[in-house]
Amino acid sequence: MPHHRGFTDQFRDQFQDLLKWRRDVRRFKPEPLPAGLLEEILALTRFAPSVGLSEPWRFVRITQPEIRAEIRSDFEAANAQALAGYSGEQAALYAHLKLAGLDSAPVHLAVFTDRATVQGSRLGCHTMPEMLEYSTVAAVTTLWLAARTHGVGMGWVSILHPEKVNAILSLPAEWHLVAYLCIGYPEQESTVPELEQAGWEHRREKVPLLER
Amino acid sequence: MPHHRGFTDQFRDQFQDLLKWRRDVRRFKPEPLPAGLLEEILALTRFAPSVGLSEPWRFVRITQPEIRAEIRSDFEAANAQALAGYSGEQAALYAHLKLAGLDSAPVHLAVFTDRATVQGSRLGCHTMPEMLEYSTVAAVTTLWLAARTHGVGMGWVSILHPEKVNAILSLPAEWHLVAYLCIGYPEQESTVPELEQAGWEHRREKVPLLER
């Protein structure tokens, strides 16, 4: 095995840039990704951490227009329900937010956790079974950063009914939806989150750290 | 705002190295982190994605020896329970695995999701409330990579009883334990996961990708 590689200040600066440019993208250019690029960035999820080396993540690429339309329709239903939970100015603001790039993103990728997997033999899952889902989230985060190193943006759509998505995609109930991802080249580039630009919420200045 | 920065092939290669060197570390050198380094890497979690910009992650640094001892004791109890669920060769193998660096890690960091947070106003959480926990996992993944850019290793301990950890740390029930992290300089350096070295599990060669 090679020795541990030290990382330079220059790399750390660029890594910080990568974190800043990784944004939740909802506005995509229609142009497709170059052939093989999705597979290249997906391959990097092999290096994501997973509990007990269970690698519980399962990816499903959705290309059929009629299936995309059904997903889009479920998003609209879930979004209308969410809107109904707000009132006054907040409802008006919510109604104007662009919350998904389902129409324009060239790649739709649904990500599941296989709760029935035997890989890893449940190590680390006895008191925290949710570690399987957390492993999948780590893979999604890895994918997000890997995509951005190629200038590719990603948006995570959570305004969906998970069981409905399983039904639309004809997937077993043990596959638990973790993320529905829109992937493509961003229409606009900014390091400021869209929700901050739109006045929905602001990021904190400091990270909360308690002592015990 | 600055324009979008392109990333170079060299950066992408180094980023891939970073993913490979990010390992779950369970054997730490006793030397402390340099003053301010933990705060520096923690600050990078501000750039992690969070649903609705909710930033629900809360960090707790544990330094008091008696509190660390109580955590250690809960780990032992949870680990004994987990061991009891295996039999034969697998039980023998499990018993010999080193599953936490609680004794030697200079930094213990517990990470919670504040389920009662109002930040983000529940945007994106109506049909998938677990998005709050997933946001915290994205912050932990970010922290893991940020630490490694400084040669610092991290191990995620999930063999604990979450409610017990809240009780030990005197934290409210709405703070939901997502991760208990051991952080410090690794005793050994390897890109091969410890569980693979120990013969517990192997990583797949390919990432599963279905089409719909």
Coordinates of C-alpha atoms in Angstrom, one line a residue:
Chain A
M1 CA 0.0 0.0 0.0
P2 CA 1.1 3.6 -0.6
H3 CA 2.0 5.7 2.3
H4 CA -0.5 8.3 3.6
R5 CA -0.5 11.3 1.3
G6 CA -0.3 14.7 2.9
F7 CA -2.7 17.3 1.4
T8 CA -1.4 20.8 0.7
D9 CA -2.8 24.2 1.7
Q10 CA -3.6 24.7 -2.0
F11 CA -5.7 21.5 -2.0
R12 CA -7.5 22.5 1.2
D13 CA -8.4 25.8 -0.3
Q14 CA -9.8 24.1 -3.4
F15 CA -11.6 21.6 -1.3
Q16 CA -13.2 24.5 0.6
D17 CA -14.2 26.0 -2.8
L18 CA -15.8 22.7 -3.7
L19 CA -17.9 22.7 -0.6
K20 CA -19.0 26.3 -1.3
W21 CA -19.9 25.5 -5.0
R22 CA -21.7 22.4 -4.0
R23 CA -25.2 23.9 -4.0
D24 CA -28.7 22.4 -4.3
V25 CA -29.4 23.2 -7.9
R26 CA -33.0 23.5 -9.2
R27 CA -32.3 25.2 -12.6
F28 CA -30.5 23.1 -15.1
K29 CA -29.4 23.6 -18.7
P30 CA -31.0 20.9 -20.9
E31 CA -27.7 19.7 -22.2
P32 CA -27.0 16.0 -21.4
L33 CA -23.9 14.9 -19.4
P34 CA -21.1 13.6 -21.6
A35 CA -21.3 9.8 -22.1
G36 CA -19.9 7.9 -19.2
L37 CA -19.7 10.8 -16.8
L38 CA -22.6 9.7 -14.6
E39 CA -21.0 6.3 -14.3
E40 CA -17.7 7.9 -13.4
I41 CA -19.0 10.0 -10.6
L42 CA -21.2 7.1 -9.3
A43 CA -18.2 4.9 -9.1
L44 CA -16.7 7.2 -6.5
T45 CA -19.5 6.3 -4.1
R46 CA -17.6 3.0 -3.6
F47 CA -15.4 5.1 -1.3
A48 CA -18.2 6.4 0.8
P49 CA -18.4 5.2 4.4
S50 CA -21.0 2.5 5.2
V51 CA -21.9 0.8 8.4
G52 CA -20.3 -2.6 8.6
L53 CA -19.2 -2.2 5.0
S54 CA -22.9 -2.8 4.1
E55 CA -22.9 -0.5 1.0
P56 CA -26.7 -0.4 1.2
W57 CA -27.1 2.2 -1.5
R58 CA -29.0 1.3 -4.7
F59 CA -29.3 3.7 -7.6
V60 CA -32.1 3.9 -10.2
R61 CA -31.7 6.1 -13.3
I62 CA -35.1 7.2 -14.6
T63 CA -35.2 7.9 -18.3
Q64 CA -38.7 6.9 -19.5
P65 CA -40.8 10.0 -20.0
E66 CA -44.0 8.5 -18.7
I67 CA -42.3 7.5 -15.4
R68 CA -40.7 10.9 -15.1
A69 CA -44.2 12.4 -15.5
E70 CA -45.6 10.2 -12.7
I71 CA -42.8 11.3 -10.4
R72 CA -43.5 14.9 -11.4
S73 CA -47.2 14.5 -10.6
D74 CA -46.4 13.0 -7.2
F75 CA -44.1 16.0 -6.5
E76 CA -47.0 18.4 -7.4
A77 CA -49.3 16.6 -5.0
A78 CA -46.8 16.6 -2.2
N79 CA -45.9 20.2 -2.8
A80 CA -49.6 21.3 -2.7
Q81 CA -50.0 19.5 0.6
A82 CA -46.9 21.2 2.0
L83 CA -48.1 24.6 0.8
A84 CA -51.4 24.0 2.6
G85 CA -49.4 23.8 5.8
Y86 CA -48.2 27.4 5.5
S87 CA -50.2 30.6 5.8
G88 CA -50.0 34.3 5.1
E89 CA -46.7 35.7 3.8
Q90 CA -44.9 32.4 4.3
A91 CA -47.4 30.6 2.1
A92 CA -47.0 33.3 -0.6
L93 CA -43.3 33.0 -0.5
Y94 CA -43.4 29.2 -0.5
A95 CA -45.7 29.2 -3.6
H96 CA -43.1 31.2 -5.5
L97 CA -40.1 29.0 -4.6
K98 CA -38.6 26.8 -7.2
L99 CA -38.1 23.5 -5.3
A100 CA -37.2 21.0 -8.0
G101 CA -35.5 20.8 -11.3
L102 CA -37.6 17.8 -12.5
D103 CA -38.5 19.4 -15.8
S104 CA -35.1 20.4 -17.1
A105 CA -32.6 18.1 -15.4
P106 CA -31.1 15.7 -18.0
V107 CA -30.5 13.0 -15.3
H108 CA -33.1 11.8 -12.7
L109 CA -31.5 9.4 -10.2
A110 CA -33.5 7.8 -7.3
V111 CA -31.4 6.5 -4.4
F112 CA -32.6 3.8 -2.1
T113 CA -31.4 1.9 1.0
D114 CA -31.8 -1.8 0.7
R115 CA -33.0 -2.6 4.3
A116 CA -33.0 -6.3 3.5
T117 CA -29.3 -6.4 2.6
V118 CA -27.2 -9.1 4.3
Q119 CA -23.9 -7.4 3.4
G120 CA -22.2 -6.2 6.5
S121 CA -24.2 -8.7 8.6
R122 CA -25.9 -5.8 10.6
L123 CA -22.6 -4.8 12.2
G124 CA -23.2 -1.4 13.9
C125 CA -27.0 -1.5 13.2
H126 CA -28.3 -3.3 16.3
T127 CA -29.1 -0.2 18.4
M128 CA -29.2 2.3 15.5
P129 CA -30.8 0.5 12.5
E130 CA -31.0 3.9 10.8
M131 CA -27.3 3.6 10.1
L132 CA -28.2 1.9 6.8
E133 CA -30.0 5.0 5.6
Y134 CA -27.2 7.2 7.0
S135 CA -24.7 5.3 4.9
T136 CA -26.7 6.0 1.8
V137 CA -26.8 9.7 2.7
A138 CA -23.0 9.6 2.9
A139 CA -22.9 8.1 -0.6
V140 CA -25.2 10.9 -1.8
T141 CA -23.1 13.6 -0.2
T142 CA -20.0 12.0 -1.9
L143 CA -21.8 11.9 -5.2
W144 CA -22.8 15.6 -4.8
L145 CA -19.2 16.7 -4.3
A146 CA -17.8 14.4 -7.0
A147 CA -20.4 15.8 -9.5
R148 CA -19.4 19.3 -8.7
T149 CA -15.7 18.6 -9.4
H150 CA -16.9 18.2 -13.0
G151 CA -19.0 21.4 -12.9
V152 CA -22.2 19.2 -12.6
G153 CA -24.9 20.3 -10.2
M154 CA -27.3 18.3 -8.2
G155 CA -30.6 18.9 -6.5
W156 CA -32.2 16.7 -3.8
V157 CA -36.0 16.5 -4.1
S158 CA -37.6 15.4 -0.8
I159 CA -41.1 16.7 -1.6
L160 CA -42.4 13.2 -2.7
H161 CA -44.3 10.4 -1.1
P162 CA -41.7 7.6 -0.7
E163 CA -44.1 4.6 -1.0
K164 CA -45.6 6.2 -4.1
V165 CA -42.1 6.5 -5.7
N166 CA -41.6 2.8 -5.0
A167 CA -44.9 2.0 -6.6
I168 CA -44.1 4.1 -9.7
L169 CA -40.7 2.5 -10.1
S170 CA -42.0 -1.1 -9.3
L171 CA -39.5 -1.5 -6.5
P172 CA -39.8 -3.7 -3.4
A173 CA -40.9 -2.2 -0.1
E174 CA -37.5 -3.1 1.5
W175 CA -35.9 -0.5 -0.8
H176 CA -36.4 2.7 1.2
L177 CA -36.3 5.9 -0.7
V178 CA -33.5 8.2 0.6
A179 CA -33.2 10.8 -2.2
Y180 CA -34.6 11.7 -5.6
L181 CA -31.8 13.6 -7.4
C182 CA -31.9 15.9 -10.3
I183 CA -28.5 16.1 -12.0
G184 CA -27.1 18.3 -14.8
Y185 CA -25.2 21.5 -15.6
P186 CA -26.5 24.5 -13.6
E187 CA -28.2 27.3 -15.4
Q188 CA -26.8 29.8 -13.0
E189 CA -23.7 29.7 -10.8
S190 CA -23.7 31.0 -7.2
T191 CA -22.3 30.1 -3.8
V192 CA -25.4 31.6 -2.2
P193 CA -28.2 29.0 -1.5
E194 CA -31.3 29.6 -3.5
L195 CA -33.5 29.6 -0.4
E196 CA -31.2 32.4 1.0
Q197 CA -31.5 34.3 -2.2
A198 CA -35.3 33.9 -2.1
G199 CA -35.5 35.1 1.5
W200 CA -36.8 31.8 3.0
E201 CA -34.0 31.3 5.5
H202 CA -30.5 32.4 6.3
R203 CA -27.5 30.3 7.3
R204 CA -26.1 30.7 10.8
E205 CA -22.7 32.4 11.2
K206 CA -21.4 29.9 13.7
V207 CA -21.6 26.1 14.2
P208 CA -23.2 25.2 17.6
L209 CA -20.7 23.5 19.8
L210 CA -21.5 22.5 23.4
E211 CA -19.1 21.1 26.0
R212 CA -19.6 18.3 28.4
Chain B
M1 CA -20.0 37.0 -6.5
P2 CA -17.0 35.2 -8.1
H3 CA -17.6 33.2 -11.2
H4 CA -17.9 29.5 -11.1
R5 CA -14.4 28.0 -10.7
G6 CA -13.5 25.1 -12.8
F7 CA -11.7 22.2 -11.1
T8 CA -8.6 20.7 -12.7
D9 CA -7.8 17.0 -13.4
Q10 CA -5.1 17.3 -10.7
F11 CA -7.7 18.5 -8.2
R12 CA -10.1 15.6 -9.2
D13 CA -7.2 13.1 -8.7
Q14 CA -6.5 14.6 -5.2
F15 CA -10.2 14.6 -4.4
Q16 CA -10.3 10.9 -5.2
D17 CA -7.3 10.3 -3.0
L18 CA -9.1 12.1 -0.2
L19 CA -12.2 9.8 -0.6
K20 CA -9.9 6.8 -0.5
W21 CA -8.0 8.0 2.6
R22 CA -11.1 8.9 4.4
R23 CA -11.4 5.8 6.5
D24 CA -13.3 4.8 9.6
V25 CA -10.4 5.0 12.1
R26 CA -10.5 3.1 15.4
R27 CA -6.8 3.3 16.4
F28 CA -5.6 6.7 17.3
K29 CA -2.3 8.2 18.5
P30 CA -2.8 9.9 21.8
E31 CA -1.5 13.3 20.7
P32 CA -4.1 16.1 20.8
L33 CA -5.1 18.1 17.7
P34 CA -3.4 21.4 17.4
A35 CA -5.3 24.3 19.1
G36 CA -8.1 25.5 16.9
L37 CA -8.0 22.7 14.4
L38 CA -11.3 21.1 15.5
E39 CA -13.1 24.5 15.3
E40 CA -11.5 25.0 11.8
I41 CA -12.8 21.8 10.4
L42 CA -16.2 22.1 12.2
A43 CA -16.6 25.5 10.6
L44 CA -16.7 23.8 7.2
T45 CA -19.9 22.0 8.1
R46 CA -21.6 25.4 7.4
F47 CA -21.3 24.5 3.8
A48 CA -23.0 21.1 4.1
P49 CA -26.4 20.8 2.5
S50 CA -29.4 20.9 4.8
V51 CA -33.1 20.6 4.0
G52 CA -34.7 24.0 3.9
L53 CA -31.5 25.5 5.1
S54 CA -32.4 24.1 8.5
E55 CA -28.8 23.4 9.6
P56 CA -30.2 21.0 12.3
W57 CA -26.8 19.7 13.4
R58 CA -25.7 20.2 16.9
F59 CA -22.2 19.2 18.1
V60 CA -21.2 18.3 21.7
R61 CA -17.5 17.9 22.6
I62 CA -17.0 15.5 25.5
T63 CA -13.9 16.1 27.6
Q64 CA -14.9 15.1 31.1
P65 CA -13.3 11.8 31.9
E66 CA -16.3 10.6 34.0
I67 CA -18.7 11.3 31.1
R68 CA -16.4 9.5 28.6
A69 CA -16.3 6.6 31.0
E70 CA -20.1 6.4 31.0
I71 CA -20.2 6.5 27.2
R72 CA -17.6 3.8 27.1
S73 CA -19.6 1.7 29.5
D74 CA -22.8 2.1 27.3
F75 CA -20.7 1.0 24.3
E76 CA -19.6 -2.1 26.1
A77 CA -23.2 -3.0 27.0
A78 CA -24.4 -2.4 23.4
N79 CA -21.5 -4.3 22.0
A80 CA -22.1 -7.3 24.3
Q81 CA -25.8 -7.3 23.1
A82 CA -24.7 -7.2 19.5
L83 CA -22.2 -10.0 20.0
A84 CA -25.0 -12.2 21.5
G85 CA -26.8 -11.9 18.2
Y86 CA -24.0 -13.7 16.3
S87 CA -23.0 -17.3 16.5
G88 CA -20.2 -19.7 15.6
E89 CA -17.3 -18.3 13.5
Q90 CA -19.0 -15.0 13.0
A91 CA -19.3 -14.5 16.8
A92 CA -15.7 -15.3 17.2
L93 CA -14.7 -12.9 14.5
Y94 CA -17.0 -10.2 15.9
A95 CA -15.5 -10.5 19.4
H96 CA -12.0 -9.8 18.0
L97 CA -13.0 -6.7 16.0
K98 CA -11.9 -3.4 17.2
L99 CA -15.0 -1.3 16.8
A100 CA -14.3 1.9 18.5
G101 CA -11.4 4.2 19.4
L102 CA -13.1 5.5 22.5
D103 CA -10.0 4.9 24.7
S104 CA -7.4 6.6 22.7
A105 CA -9.1 9.3 20.6
P106 CA -8.2 12.8 21.8
V107 CA -11.5 14.2 20.7
H108 CA -15.0 12.8 21.4
L109 CA -17.7 14.5 19.5
A110 CA -21.4 13.6 19.7
V111 CA -23.6 14.9 16.9
F112 CA -27.3 15.4 17.2
T113 CA -30.2 16.5 15.1
D114 CA -32.4 19.1 16.8
R115 CA -35.9 17.8 15.7
A116 CA -37.5 20.8 17.3
T117 CA -35.7 23.4 15.3
V118 CA -37.8 26.0 13.6
Q119 CA -35.0 27.1 11.2
G120 CA -36.0 26.2 7.7
S121 CA -39.7 26.1 8.7
R122 CA -40.0 22.4 7.8
L123 CA -39.5 23.0 4.1
G124 CA -38.8 19.7 2.4
C125 CA -39.7 17.7 5.6
H126 CA -43.5 17.2 5.2
T127 CA -43.4 13.8 3.5
M128 CA -39.8 12.9 4.6
P129 CA -39.2 14.2 8.1
E130 CA -36.0 12.1 8.2
M131 CA -34.5 14.8 6.0
L132 CA -33.4 16.6 9.2
E133 CA -31.3 13.6 10.2
Y134 CA -30.0 13.2 6.7
S135 CA -28.8 16.8 6.7
T136 CA -26.9 16.1 9.9
V137 CA -25.3 13.0 8.2
A138 CA -24.3 15.3 5.3
A139 CA -22.5 17.5 7.8
V140 CA -20.8 14.5 9.4
T141 CA -19.6 13.4 6.0
T142 CA -18.3 16.9 5.2
L143 CA -16.5 16.9 8.6
W144 CA -15.0 13.5 7.9
L145 CA -13.5 14.7 4.6
A146 CA -12.4 18.1 6.0
A147 CA -10.6 16.3 8.9
R148 CA -8.7 14.1 6.5
T149 CA -7.4 17.0 4.4
H150 CA -5.5 17.8 7.6
G151 CA -4.4 14.1 8.1
V152 CA -6.9 13.7 10.9
G153 CA -8.9 10.5 11.1
M154 CA -12.4 9.9 12.3
G155 CA -14.4 6.9 13.5
W156 CA -18.2 6.7 13.7
V157 CA -19.4 4.7 16.7
S158 CA -23.0 3.5 16.4
I159 CA -22.9 0.8 19.0
L160 CA -24.5 2.9 21.6
H161 CA -28.1 3.3 23.0
P162 CA -29.1 6.8 21.7
E163 CA -31.5 7.6 24.6
K164 CA -28.8 6.6 27.1
V165 CA -26.3 8.9 25.4
N166 CA -28.8 11.8 25.8
A167 CA -29.3 10.9 29.5
I168 CA -25.5 10.8 30.1
L169 CA -25.0 14.1 28.4
S170 CA -28.1 15.7 29.9
L171 CA -29.6 16.7 26.6
P172 CA -33.3 17.1 25.7
A173 CA -35.1 14.3 24.0
E174 CA -35.7 16.4 20.8
W175 CA -31.9 16.2 20.2
H176 CA -31.7 12.9 18.3
L177 CA -28.3 11.2 18.3
V178 CA -26.9 10.7 14.8
A179 CA -23.3 10.0 15.4
Y180 CA -20.7 9.6 18.2
L181 CA -17.4 10.4 16.6
C182 CA -13.8 9.6 17.7
I183 CA -11.3 12.0 16.2
G184 CA -7.5 12.1 16.2
Y185 CA -4.4 11.2 14.3
P186 CA -4.5 7.6 13.0
E187 CA -2.1 5.1 14.4
Q188 CA -1.9 3.3 11.1
E189 CA -2.6 4.6 7.6
S190 CA -4.3 2.4 5.0
T191 CA -6.8 2.8 2.2
V192 CA -8.2 -0.7 3.0
P193 CA -11.2 -0.6 5.5
E194 CA -10.4 -2.3 8.8
L195 CA -13.4 -4.6 8.4
E196 CA -12.1 -5.7 5.1
Q197 CA -8.6 -6.3 6.6
A198 CA -10.2 -8.3 9.4
G199 CA -12.2 -10.5 6.9
W200 CA -15.7 -9.3 8.1
E201 CA -16.9 -8.0 4.7
H202 CA -15.7 -7.0 1.3
R203 CA -16.6 -4.0 -0.8
R204 CA -18.4 -4.6 -4.1
E205 CA -16.6 -4.0 -7.3
K206 CA -19.4 -2.2 -8.9
V207 CA -22.1 0.3 -7.9
P208 CA -25.7 -1.0 -8.5
L209 CA -27.5 1.0 -11.1
L210 CA -31.0 0.0 -12.4
E211 CA -32.8 1.7 -15.2
R212 CA -36.5 2.7 -15.4

